[in-house]
């Protein structure tokens, strides 16, 4: 592989006009497609294989035209102090508001609170339900404006009015912190390379890659039903890996220049060595993201595949666009250590004058070297400190509570949250999470009797406030029953009630043959959490197993990939602990902009496992391949660890800081899911890069010695030789330099 990538790098360097034109044309094509694409419509949140989804499908079939997936709004009214919503004047205001709400072109129906039982027992709170024919994301701005105008008119008349539901759902915004994250990345690159031109290359190529990926997602959003969160996730991961992959290749290019190689040859060798690591690192990320499809939640699958495609684009751009831009940059990208060489010349001049201090300063080992030597001398102490520290950070994860965000998790400054609180005040906490029981009595002899029996059985259960009369469809074979729990939607008591209703439904089915299914947002959340929990172990097995096999091929070792996987488990558990501490317990919530604490998003654990595993393997590959390269070329195991840190520690540290800055930039998002993902990935990168890869990994390798690189002979013969160390490049440059006749461009292109 190293030889193939070497030739690809030289070809891209030499044919830089063609290479740059190709990527710019692809970016323009994707941009045109995005500009002309229709606005993304409904992002269906279907959960195949769950009871809640089955009930939803029955509703779609048996209640046609009911707009079961349409947007909803609850306009909540509260009377002034000392008055009731049943007073004549307040009734008139509400009815005028209901009439105004009914005029909307997208409105399916509006429920009058005085006819639909929408007034609280104490008479202080009432609500009108508004159902729309389209989803919240498809709702026109004019419909949202009409909803808010109607509420404002009632406020002007003297009532307190708030609006809940998903009709006011807006596209999430990431905020200015995303730009700050990119700015931090730029500063780190300038410090690392000491050159604006060299620092600008990774940023430029990453932005091109993300631009192509996000534009492609936007162009296909309507066709594939991709939500706005999908493009945000692709941007987040694409920027992070795009900058890092280009950083490693540019850094290796400068190192090759420092060894005296010509620029074209240096570009080829940089792609052949660091590029090989980029390919395998990218493959681990892609495997982890595509592997999310095993959960069988379409939204999560689409998010994973879209992000994986963006990562693949980042890899291809790093292998081709980066060497092309290096060709354009020419001498403006200097060899690594030029400043150090100047200091060395100054040191020799000072030495002649008797100044030994300057010489010692020029020959001083860098920080990575000094740290590696310390770890090699004290491996047990460093290993214990790292493991204990991560274990302590993981402790909060033991109290992890999962759920999906609702209006109760919104900031108190929003009208959705205030409407949620008013409904809880007037009708009880469970009113915000009603359960919809679907009774399918199509195979029953007496559907009406089945409906009554089901309602009576549910009334007898604990934690039930009210059970509505059965509402049958036109055919009379299916009915819905609304159950209001006594506890809030995210409580354990409500989850137990859902299971109790389903148990009661099993008895009804045994007696009558009718199916009793529970759905609604609360039941859907419960089913999602259960499905994600059930999928976690198979997902871990698949992703870690495939990546383990890939790393065996890369490192030609059993223990190094095993150590990498165990280190990942430590970092991901510590990161989950940090997420629980901030978003569930409220630690540092003000600093992170978390206005409301609550359960951690249900898909967060499995999503973090996938993404963090892929990113963790990035640093494992980049750092340890340098050690492997030194070991293969004859150094002792301890010396190889130090060599790997001398060449890679600074670049890996810079890459980790850049990735943390990019992820942290999304903490300013208005979407709680994006905010949580940004924080979780940023802290996970910190734990994995600076604790696991920089401390635990060298400590373990120092303890293992030569055993770390052991591989059974039969397995060594069976595995393909991918030559990540670039052994095949030792004579490749000389061979190419000595070729006679024919265009070098054509020779390299033919080989590629």
mmCIF file of N, CA, C and O in Angstrom, residues 240-330:
data_model
loop_
_atom_site.group_PDB
_atom_site.id
_atom_site.type_symbol
_atom_site.label_atom_id
_atom_site.label_comp_id
_atom_site.label_asym_id
_atom_site.label_seq_id
_atom_site.Cartn_x
_atom_site.Cartn_y
_atom_site.Cartn_z
ATOM 1 N N UNK A 240 -13.155 17.846 11.945
ATOM 2 C CA UNK A 240 -12.157 17.336 12.887
ATOM 3 C C UNK A 240 -11.181 16.389 12.203
ATOM 4 O O UNK A 240 -9.949 16.571 12.287
ATOM 5 N N UNK A 241 -11.689 15.373 11.514
ATOM 6 C CA UNK A 241 -10.784 14.405 10.898
ATOM 7 C C UNK A 241 -10.095 14.995 9.676
ATOM 8 O O UNK A 241 -8.940 14.662 9.378
ATOM 9 N N UNK A 242 -10.778 15.886 8.949
ATOM 10 C CA UNK A 242 -10.163 16.486 7.768
ATOM 11 C C UNK A 242 -8.920 17.290 8.119
ATOM 12 O O UNK A 242 -7.888 17.192 7.451
ATOM 13 N N UNK A 243 -9.018 18.090 9.180
ATOM 14 C CA UNK A 243 -7.856 18.869 9.615
ATOM 15 C C UNK A 243 -6.755 17.941 10.103
ATOM 16 O O UNK A 243 -5.572 18.115 9.772
ATOM 17 N N UNK A 244 -7.137 16.944 10.890
ATOM 18 C CA UNK A 244 -6.131 16.046 11.460
ATOM 19 C C UNK A 244 -5.400 15.247 10.386
ATOM 20 O O UNK A 244 -4.162 15.117 10.417
ATOM 21 N N UNK A 245 -6.130 14.695 9.426
ATOM 22 C CA UNK A 245 -5.491 13.878 8.396
ATOM 23 C C UNK A 245 -4.521 14.717 7.566
ATOM 24 O O UNK A 245 -3.401 14.276 7.260
ATOM 25 N N UNK A 246 -4.935 15.921 7.190
ATOM 26 C CA UNK A 246 -4.038 16.793 6.430
ATOM 27 C C UNK A 246 -2.836 17.207 7.280
ATOM 28 O O UNK A 246 -1.707 17.307 6.774
ATOM 29 N N UNK A 247 -3.070 17.431 8.561
ATOM 30 C CA UNK A 247 -1.985 17.809 9.479
ATOM 31 C C UNK A 247 -0.891 16.751 9.498
ATOM 32 O O UNK A 247 0.302 17.069 9.431
ATOM 33 N N UNK A 248 -1.281 15.484 9.576
ATOM 34 C CA UNK A 248 -0.282 14.416 9.646
ATOM 35 C C UNK A 248 0.524 14.315 8.351
ATOM 36 O O UNK A 248 1.735 14.072 8.386
ATOM 37 N N UNK A 249 -0.122 14.503 7.217
ATOM 38 C CA UNK A 249 0.606 14.388 5.946
ATOM 39 C C UNK A 249 1.540 15.586 5.752
ATOM 40 O O UNK A 249 2.700 15.423 5.335
ATOM 41 N N UNK A 250 1.057 16.800 6.072
ATOM 42 C CA UNK A 250 1.926 17.972 5.944
ATOM 43 C C UNK A 250 3.111 17.865 6.895
ATOM 44 O O UNK A 250 4.252 18.197 6.542
ATOM 45 N N UNK A 251 2.868 17.379 8.104
ATOM 46 C CA UNK A 251 3.951 17.226 9.074
ATOM 47 C C UNK A 251 4.991 16.233 8.569
ATOM 48 O O UNK A 251 6.204 16.471 8.673
ATOM 49 N N UNK A 252 4.535 15.104 8.000
ATOM 50 C CA UNK A 252 5.481 14.110 7.490
ATOM 51 C C UNK A 252 6.237 14.664 6.273
ATOM 52 O O UNK A 252 7.430 14.390 6.086
ATOM 53 N N UNK A 253 5.562 15.459 5.466
ATOM 54 C CA UNK A 253 6.202 16.092 4.306
ATOM 55 C C UNK A 253 7.364 16.973 4.752
ATOM 56 O O UNK A 253 8.466 16.930 4.186
ATOM 57 N N UNK A 254 7.138 17.766 5.792
ATOM 58 C CA UNK A 254 8.195 18.638 6.302
ATOM 59 C C UNK A 254 9.354 17.816 6.878
ATOM 60 O O UNK A 254 10.529 18.200 6.760
ATOM 61 N N UNK A 255 9.018 16.679 7.503
ATOM 62 C CA UNK A 255 10.073 15.810 8.034
ATOM 63 C C UNK A 255 10.899 15.205 6.906
ATOM 64 O O UNK A 255 12.138 15.081 7.019
ATOM 65 N N UNK A 256 10.251 14.843 5.804
ATOM 66 C CA UNK A 256 10.985 14.281 4.664
ATOM 67 C C UNK A 256 11.878 15.345 4.023
ATOM 68 O O UNK A 256 13.003 15.057 3.586
ATOM 69 N N UNK A 257 11.388 16.590 3.971
ATOM 70 C CA UNK A 257 12.222 17.672 3.450
ATOM 71 C C UNK A 257 13.457 17.866 4.318
ATOM 72 O O UNK A 257 14.557 18.140 3.814
ATOM 73 N N UNK A 258 13.270 17.714 5.627
ATOM 74 C CA UNK A 258 14.389 17.896 6.554
ATOM 75 C C UNK A 258 15.472 16.857 6.334
ATOM 76 O O UNK A 258 16.639 17.085 6.682
ATOM 77 N N UNK A 259 15.104 15.696 5.752
ATOM 78 C CA UNK A 259 16.093 14.659 5.469
ATOM 79 C C UNK A 259 16.791 14.889 4.134
ATOM 80 O O UNK A 259 17.566 14.049 3.681
ATOM 81 N N UNK A 260 16.457 16.005 3.470
ATOM 82 C CA UNK A 260 17.152 16.372 2.246
ATOM 83 C C UNK A 260 16.507 15.885 0.970
ATOM 84 O O UNK A 260 17.133 15.937 -0.095
ATOM 85 N N UNK A 261 15.270 15.421 1.020
ATOM 86 C CA UNK A 261 14.618 14.907 -0.187
ATOM 87 C C UNK A 261 14.072 16.059 -1.031
ATOM 88 O O UNK A 261 13.741 17.128 -0.524
ATOM 89 N N UNK A 262 13.960 15.778 -2.333
ATOM 90 C CA UNK A 262 13.318 16.735 -3.224
ATOM 91 C C UNK A 262 11.832 16.829 -2.871
ATOM 92 O O UNK A 262 11.243 15.888 -2.335
ATOM 93 N N UNK A 263 11.201 17.955 -3.229
ATOM 94 C CA UNK A 263 9.832 18.195 -2.777
ATOM 95 C C UNK A 263 8.844 17.173 -3.335
ATOM 96 O O UNK A 263 7.950 16.718 -2.635
ATOM 97 N N UNK A 264 8.984 16.816 -4.577
ATOM 98 C CA UNK A 264 8.064 15.830 -5.147
ATOM 99 C C UNK A 264 8.217 14.480 -4.456
ATOM 100 O O UNK A 264 7.236 13.821 -4.116
ATOM 101 N N UNK A 265 9.457 14.067 -4.245
ATOM 102 C CA UNK A 265 9.711 12.806 -3.567
ATOM 103 C C UNK A 265 9.224 12.860 -2.121
ATOM 104 O O UNK A 265 8.662 11.887 -1.598
ATOM 105 N N UNK A 266 9.409 14.007 -1.470
ATOM 106 C CA UNK A 266 8.952 14.164 -0.088
ATOM 107 C C UNK A 266 7.435 14.059 -0.005
ATOM 108 O O UNK A 266 6.885 13.448 0.918
ATOM 109 N N UNK A 267 6.740 14.643 -0.987
ATOM 110 C CA UNK A 267 5.274 14.551 -1.002
ATOM 111 C C UNK A 267 4.834 13.102 -1.187
ATOM 112 O O UNK A 267 3.896 12.623 -0.525
ATOM 113 N N UNK A 268 5.511 12.397 -2.094
ATOM 114 C CA UNK A 268 5.154 10.997 -2.300
ATOM 115 C C UNK A 268 5.390 10.159 -1.064
ATOM 116 O O UNK A 268 4.549 9.335 -0.690
ATOM 117 N N UNK A 269 6.531 10.380 -0.395
ATOM 118 C CA UNK A 269 6.833 9.604 0.806
ATOM 119 C C UNK A 269 5.892 9.969 1.958
ATOM 120 O O UNK A 269 5.542 9.110 2.770
ATOM 121 N N UNK A 270 5.505 11.229 2.044
ATOM 122 C CA UNK A 270 4.561 11.628 3.091
ATOM 123 C C UNK A 270 3.224 10.919 2.909
ATOM 124 O O UNK A 270 2.628 10.422 3.873
ATOM 125 N N UNK A 271 2.752 10.846 1.665
ATOM 126 C CA UNK A 271 1.492 10.148 1.397
ATOM 127 C C UNK A 271 1.671 8.651 1.577
ATOM 128 O O UNK A 271 0.763 7.950 2.053
ATOM 129 N N UNK A 272 2.842 8.128 1.214
ATOM 130 C CA UNK A 272 3.080 6.694 1.336
ATOM 131 C C UNK A 272 3.154 6.214 2.770
ATOM 132 O O UNK A 272 2.756 5.085 3.080
ATOM 133 N N UNK A 273 3.658 7.051 3.681
ATOM 134 C CA UNK A 273 3.804 6.644 5.088
ATOM 135 C C UNK A 273 2.651 7.171 5.938
ATOM 136 O O UNK A 273 1.804 6.409 6.394
ATOM 137 N N UNK A 274 2.608 8.495 6.137
ATOM 138 C CA UNK A 274 1.505 9.071 6.914
ATOM 139 C C UNK A 274 0.169 8.817 6.228
ATOM 140 O O UNK A 274 -0.856 8.619 6.890
ATOM 141 N N UNK A 275 0.168 8.782 4.885
ATOM 142 C CA UNK A 275 -1.068 8.499 4.155
ATOM 143 C C UNK A 275 -1.600 7.106 4.425
ATOM 144 O O UNK A 275 -2.813 6.886 4.469
ATOM 145 N N UNK A 276 -0.694 6.143 4.601
ATOM 146 C CA UNK A 276 -1.140 4.790 4.956
ATOM 147 C C UNK A 276 -1.854 4.792 6.301
ATOM 148 O O UNK A 276 -2.893 4.148 6.478
ATOM 149 N N UNK A 277 -1.284 5.534 7.260
ATOM 150 C CA UNK A 277 -1.942 5.648 8.561
ATOM 151 C C UNK A 277 -3.290 6.339 8.431
ATOM 152 O O UNK A 277 -4.266 5.972 9.099
ATOM 153 N N UNK A 278 -3.360 7.346 7.561
ATOM 154 C CA UNK A 278 -4.629 8.048 7.337
ATOM 155 C C UNK A 278 -5.686 7.089 6.792
ATOM 156 O O UNK A 278 -6.848 7.112 7.215
ATOM 157 N N UNK A 279 -5.299 6.244 5.845
ATOM 158 C CA UNK A 279 -6.257 5.293 5.252
ATOM 159 C C UNK A 279 -6.828 4.371 6.318
ATOM 160 O O UNK A 279 -8.047 4.179 6.406
ATOM 161 N N UNK A 280 -5.964 3.785 7.135
ATOM 162 C CA UNK A 280 -6.451 2.841 8.135
ATOM 163 C C UNK A 280 -7.196 3.548 9.263
ATOM 164 O O UNK A 280 -8.172 3.015 9.799
ATOM 165 N N UNK A 281 -6.743 4.734 9.634
ATOM 166 C CA UNK A 281 -7.477 5.493 10.644
ATOM 167 C C UNK A 281 -8.864 5.851 10.124
ATOM 168 O O UNK A 281 -9.870 5.739 10.841
ATOM 169 N N UNK A 282 -8.924 6.286 8.873
ATOM 170 C CA UNK A 282 -10.214 6.601 8.279
ATOM 171 C C UNK A 282 -11.121 5.391 8.188
ATOM 172 O O UNK A 282 -12.337 5.487 8.403
ATOM 173 N N UNK A 283 -10.536 4.236 7.883
ATOM 174 C CA UNK A 283 -11.334 3.015 7.807
ATOM 175 C C UNK A 283 -11.971 2.672 9.150
ATOM 176 O O UNK A 283 -13.133 2.241 9.201
ATOM 177 N N UNK A 284 -11.244 2.863 10.246
ATOM 178 C CA UNK A 284 -11.827 2.564 11.551
ATOM 179 C C UNK A 284 -12.988 3.498 11.857
ATOM 180 O O UNK A 284 -14.003 3.077 12.420
ATOM 181 N N UNK A 285 -12.853 4.776 11.490
ATOM 182 C CA UNK A 285 -13.953 5.717 11.713
ATOM 183 C C UNK A 285 -15.156 5.334 10.860
ATOM 184 O O UNK A 285 -16.301 5.335 11.330
ATOM 185 N N UNK A 286 -14.915 4.996 9.601
ATOM 186 C CA UNK A 286 -16.012 4.615 8.700
ATOM 187 C C UNK A 286 -16.710 3.358 9.209
ATOM 188 O O UNK A 286 -17.949 3.268 9.210
ATOM 189 N N UNK A 287 -15.933 2.369 9.646
ATOM 190 C CA UNK A 287 -16.529 1.138 10.181
ATOM 191 C C UNK A 287 -17.418 1.457 11.377
ATOM 192 O O UNK A 287 -18.538 0.948 11.499
ATOM 193 N N UNK A 288 -16.924 2.313 12.269
ATOM 194 C CA UNK A 288 -17.693 2.650 13.465
ATOM 195 C C UNK A 288 -18.983 3.378 13.108
ATOM 196 O O UNK A 288 -20.041 3.115 13.699
ATOM 197 N N UNK A 289 -18.929 4.290 12.139
ATOM 198 C CA UNK A 289 -20.116 5.066 11.779
ATOM 199 C C UNK A 289 -21.123 4.232 10.998
ATOM 200 O O UNK A 289 -22.332 4.272 11.272
ATOM 201 N N UNK A 290 -20.656 3.477 10.023
ATOM 202 C CA UNK A 290 -21.571 2.633 9.244
ATOM 203 C C UNK A 290 -22.155 1.537 10.124
ATOM 204 O O UNK A 290 -23.304 1.122 9.954
ATOM 205 N N UNK A 291 -21.370 1.090 11.123
ATOM 206 C CA UNK A 291 -21.853 0.051 12.025
ATOM 207 C C UNK A 291 -23.068 0.462 12.835
ATOM 208 O O UNK A 291 -23.768 -0.393 13.392
ATOM 209 N N UNK A 292 -23.351 1.770 12.910
ATOM 210 C CA UNK A 292 -24.554 2.221 13.629
ATOM 211 C C UNK A 292 -25.833 1.666 13.008
ATOM 212 O O UNK A 292 -26.887 1.668 13.647
ATOM 213 N N UNK A 293 -25.742 1.181 11.778
ATOM 214 C CA UNK A 293 -26.928 0.625 11.112
ATOM 215 C C UNK A 293 -27.431 -0.643 11.791
ATOM 216 O O UNK A 293 -28.590 -1.015 11.610
ATOM 217 N N UNK A 294 -26.576 -1.321 12.582
ATOM 218 C CA UNK A 294 -27.033 -2.549 13.242
ATOM 219 C C UNK A 294 -28.092 -2.255 14.297
ATOM 220 O O UNK A 294 -28.830 -3.150 14.706
ATOM 221 N N UNK A 295 -28.191 -0.991 14.745
ATOM 222 C CA UNK A 295 -29.202 -0.628 15.735
ATOM 223 C C UNK A 295 -30.590 -0.666 15.116
ATOM 224 O O UNK A 295 -31.599 -0.824 15.814
ATOM 225 N N UNK A 296 -30.668 -0.500 13.793
ATOM 226 C CA UNK A 296 -31.931 -0.538 13.050
ATOM 227 C C UNK A 296 -32.870 0.600 13.443
ATOM 228 O O UNK A 296 -34.084 0.415 13.561
ATOM 229 N N UNK A 297 -32.279 1.778 13.656
ATOM 230 C CA UNK A 297 -33.060 3.010 13.782
ATOM 231 C C UNK A 297 -32.701 3.852 12.560
ATOM 232 O O UNK A 297 -31.573 4.334 12.447
ATOM 233 N N UNK A 298 -33.637 3.999 11.615
ATOM 234 C CA UNK A 298 -33.299 4.642 10.335
ATOM 235 C C UNK A 298 -32.615 5.989 10.486
ATOM 236 O O UNK A 298 -31.663 6.288 9.764
ATOM 237 N N UNK A 299 -33.072 6.834 11.413
ATOM 238 C CA UNK A 299 -32.468 8.151 11.575
ATOM 239 C C UNK A 299 -30.994 8.024 11.963
ATOM 240 O O UNK A 299 -30.128 8.718 11.424
ATOM 241 N N UNK A 300 -30.693 7.121 12.888
ATOM 242 C CA UNK A 300 -29.316 6.922 13.336
ATOM 243 C C UNK A 300 -28.465 6.333 12.217
ATOM 244 O O UNK A 300 -27.302 6.699 12.044
ATOM 245 N N UNK A 301 -29.043 5.424 11.437
ATOM 246 C CA UNK A 301 -28.332 4.828 10.306
ATOM 247 C C UNK A 301 -27.948 5.889 9.282
ATOM 248 O O UNK A 301 -26.817 5.937 8.792
ATOM 249 N N UNK A 302 -28.917 6.770 8.953
ATOM 250 C CA UNK A 302 -28.652 7.824 7.968
ATOM 251 C C UNK A 302 -27.583 8.790 8.469
ATOM 252 O O UNK A 302 -26.703 9.211 7.710
ATOM 253 N N UNK A 303 -27.648 9.144 9.746
ATOM 254 C CA UNK A 303 -26.639 10.033 10.318
ATOM 255 C C UNK A 303 -25.256 9.404 10.226
ATOM 256 O O UNK A 303 -24.279 10.058 9.839
ATOM 257 N N UNK A 304 -25.164 8.120 10.567
ATOM 258 C CA UNK A 304 -23.873 7.432 10.536
ATOM 259 C C UNK A 304 -23.304 7.326 9.134
ATOM 260 O O UNK A 304 -22.118 7.594 8.912
ATOM 261 N N UNK A 305 -24.137 6.955 8.166
ATOM 262 C CA UNK A 305 -23.658 6.788 6.789
ATOM 263 C C UNK A 305 -23.249 8.133 6.201
ATOM 264 O O UNK A 305 -22.213 8.240 5.522
ATOM 265 N N UNK A 306 -24.040 9.182 6.455
ATOM 266 C CA UNK A 306 -23.697 10.508 5.931
ATOM 267 C C UNK A 306 -22.362 10.982 6.503
ATOM 268 O O UNK A 306 -21.512 11.521 5.777
ATOM 269 N N UNK A 307 -22.161 10.789 7.806
ATOM 270 C CA UNK A 307 -20.890 11.186 8.417
ATOM 271 C C UNK A 307 -19.750 10.328 7.888
ATOM 272 O O UNK A 307 -18.632 10.822 7.677
ATOM 273 N N UNK A 308 -19.998 9.031 7.650
ATOM 274 C CA UNK A 308 -18.955 8.142 7.126
ATOM 275 C C UNK A 308 -18.523 8.563 5.729
ATOM 276 O O UNK A 308 -17.326 8.528 5.390
ATOM 277 N N UNK A 309 -19.478 8.965 4.895
ATOM 278 C CA UNK A 309 -19.135 9.435 3.547
ATOM 279 C C UNK A 309 -18.272 10.689 3.631
ATOM 280 O O UNK A 309 -17.296 10.847 2.887
ATOM 281 N N UNK A 310 -18.602 11.586 4.564
ATOM 282 C CA UNK A 310 -17.804 12.801 4.743
ATOM 283 C C UNK A 310 -16.382 12.458 5.181
ATOM 284 O O UNK A 310 -15.410 13.087 4.735
ATOM 285 N N UNK A 311 -16.237 11.460 6.054
ATOM 286 C CA UNK A 311 -14.906 11.021 6.485
ATOM 287 C C UNK A 311 -14.137 10.423 5.301
ATOM 288 O O UNK A 311 -12.937 10.690 5.135
ATOM 289 N N UNK A 312 -14.815 9.626 4.482
ATOM 290 C CA UNK A 312 -14.150 9.043 3.309
ATOM 291 C C UNK A 312 -13.654 10.133 2.364
ATOM 292 O O UNK A 312 -12.550 10.040 1.801
ATOM 293 N N UNK A 313 -14.459 11.181 2.189
ATOM 294 C CA UNK A 313 -14.029 12.306 1.352
ATOM 295 C C UNK A 313 -12.800 12.973 1.964
ATOM 296 O O UNK A 313 -11.857 13.349 1.258
ATOM 297 N N UNK A 314 -12.796 13.120 3.290
ATOM 298 C CA UNK A 314 -11.645 13.727 3.971
ATOM 299 C C UNK A 314 -10.375 12.916 3.729
ATOM 300 O O UNK A 314 -9.287 13.486 3.536
ATOM 301 N N UNK A 315 -10.482 11.591 3.736
ATOM 302 C CA UNK A 315 -9.321 10.730 3.479
ATOM 303 C C UNK A 315 -8.814 10.939 2.054
ATOM 304 O O UNK A 315 -7.608 11.113 1.816
ATOM 305 N N UNK A 316 -9.725 10.923 1.086
ATOM 306 C CA UNK A 316 -9.322 11.077 -0.316
ATOM 307 C C UNK A 316 -8.691 12.443 -0.574
ATOM 308 O O UNK A 316 -7.716 12.561 -1.325
ATOM 309 N N UNK A 317 -9.228 13.473 0.041
ATOM 310 C CA UNK A 317 -8.665 14.812 -0.137
ATOM 311 C C UNK A 317 -7.273 14.892 0.493
ATOM 312 O O UNK A 317 -6.351 15.505 -0.066
ATOM 313 N N UNK A 318 -7.105 14.258 1.666
ATOM 314 C CA UNK A 318 -5.792 14.264 2.308
ATOM 315 C C UNK A 318 -4.748 13.582 1.431
ATOM 316 O O UNK A 318 -3.584 14.002 1.371
ATOM 317 N N UNK A 319 -5.144 12.533 0.724
ATOM 318 C CA UNK A 319 -4.204 11.772 -0.097
ATOM 319 C C UNK A 319 -3.887 12.447 -1.425
ATOM 320 O O UNK A 319 -2.855 12.153 -2.040
ATOM 321 N N UNK A 320 -4.761 13.330 -1.906
ATOM 322 C CA UNK A 320 -4.574 13.915 -3.242
ATOM 323 C C UNK A 320 -4.482 15.433 -3.216
ATOM 324 O O UNK A 320 -3.545 16.019 -3.753
ATOM 325 N N UNK A 321 -5.449 16.072 -2.582
ATOM 326 C CA UNK A 321 -5.471 17.539 -2.590
ATOM 327 C C UNK A 321 -4.309 18.125 -1.784
ATOM 328 O O UNK A 321 -3.736 19.155 -2.162
ATOM 329 N N UNK A 322 -3.960 17.482 -0.667
ATOM 330 C CA UNK A 322 -2.867 18.004 0.159
ATOM 331 C C UNK A 322 -1.547 18.018 -0.608
ATOM 332 O O UNK A 322 -0.864 19.053 -0.650
ATOM 333 N N UNK A 323 -1.115 16.899 -1.241
ATOM 334 C CA UNK A 323 0.134 16.992 -2.018
ATOM 335 C C UNK A 323 0.045 17.967 -3.180
ATOM 336 O O UNK A 323 1.046 18.603 -3.541
ATOM 337 N N UNK A 324 -1.143 18.119 -3.771
ATOM 338 C CA UNK A 324 -1.293 19.095 -4.855
ATOM 339 C C UNK A 324 -1.050 20.512 -4.337
ATOM 340 O O UNK A 324 -0.341 21.311 -4.960
ATOM 341 N N UNK A 325 -1.618 20.850 -3.193
ATOM 342 C CA UNK A 325 -1.428 22.180 -2.615
ATOM 343 C C UNK A 325 0.010 22.376 -2.144
ATOM 344 O O UNK A 325 0.529 23.496 -2.174
ATOM 345 N N UNK A 326 0.640 21.298 -1.696
ATOM 346 C CA UNK A 326 2.064 21.400 -1.342
ATOM 347 C C UNK A 326 2.892 21.758 -2.569
ATOM 348 O O UNK A 326 3.889 22.481 -2.475
ATOM 349 N N UNK A 327 2.489 21.249 -3.726
ATOM 350 C CA UNK A 327 3.171 21.618 -4.965
ATOM 351 C C UNK A 327 3.008 23.094 -5.277
ATOM 352 O O UNK A 327 3.953 23.763 -5.715
ATOM 353 N N UNK A 328 1.793 23.629 -5.046
ATOM 354 C CA UNK A 328 1.575 25.060 -5.257
ATOM 355 C C UNK A 328 2.381 25.897 -4.256
ATOM 356 O O UNK A 328 2.887 26.967 -4.598
ATOM 357 N N UNK A 329 2.462 25.426 -3.020
ATOM 358 C CA UNK A 329 3.124 26.204 -1.965
ATOM 359 C C UNK A 329 4.628 26.315 -2.199
ATOM 360 O O UNK A 329 5.244 27.324 -1.858
ATOM 361 N N UNK A 330 5.233 25.272 -2.761
ATOM 362 C CA UNK A 330 6.664 25.317 -3.048
ATOM 363 C C UNK A 330 7.503 25.544 -1.802
ATOM 364 O O UNK A 330 7.304 24.906 -0.767
#
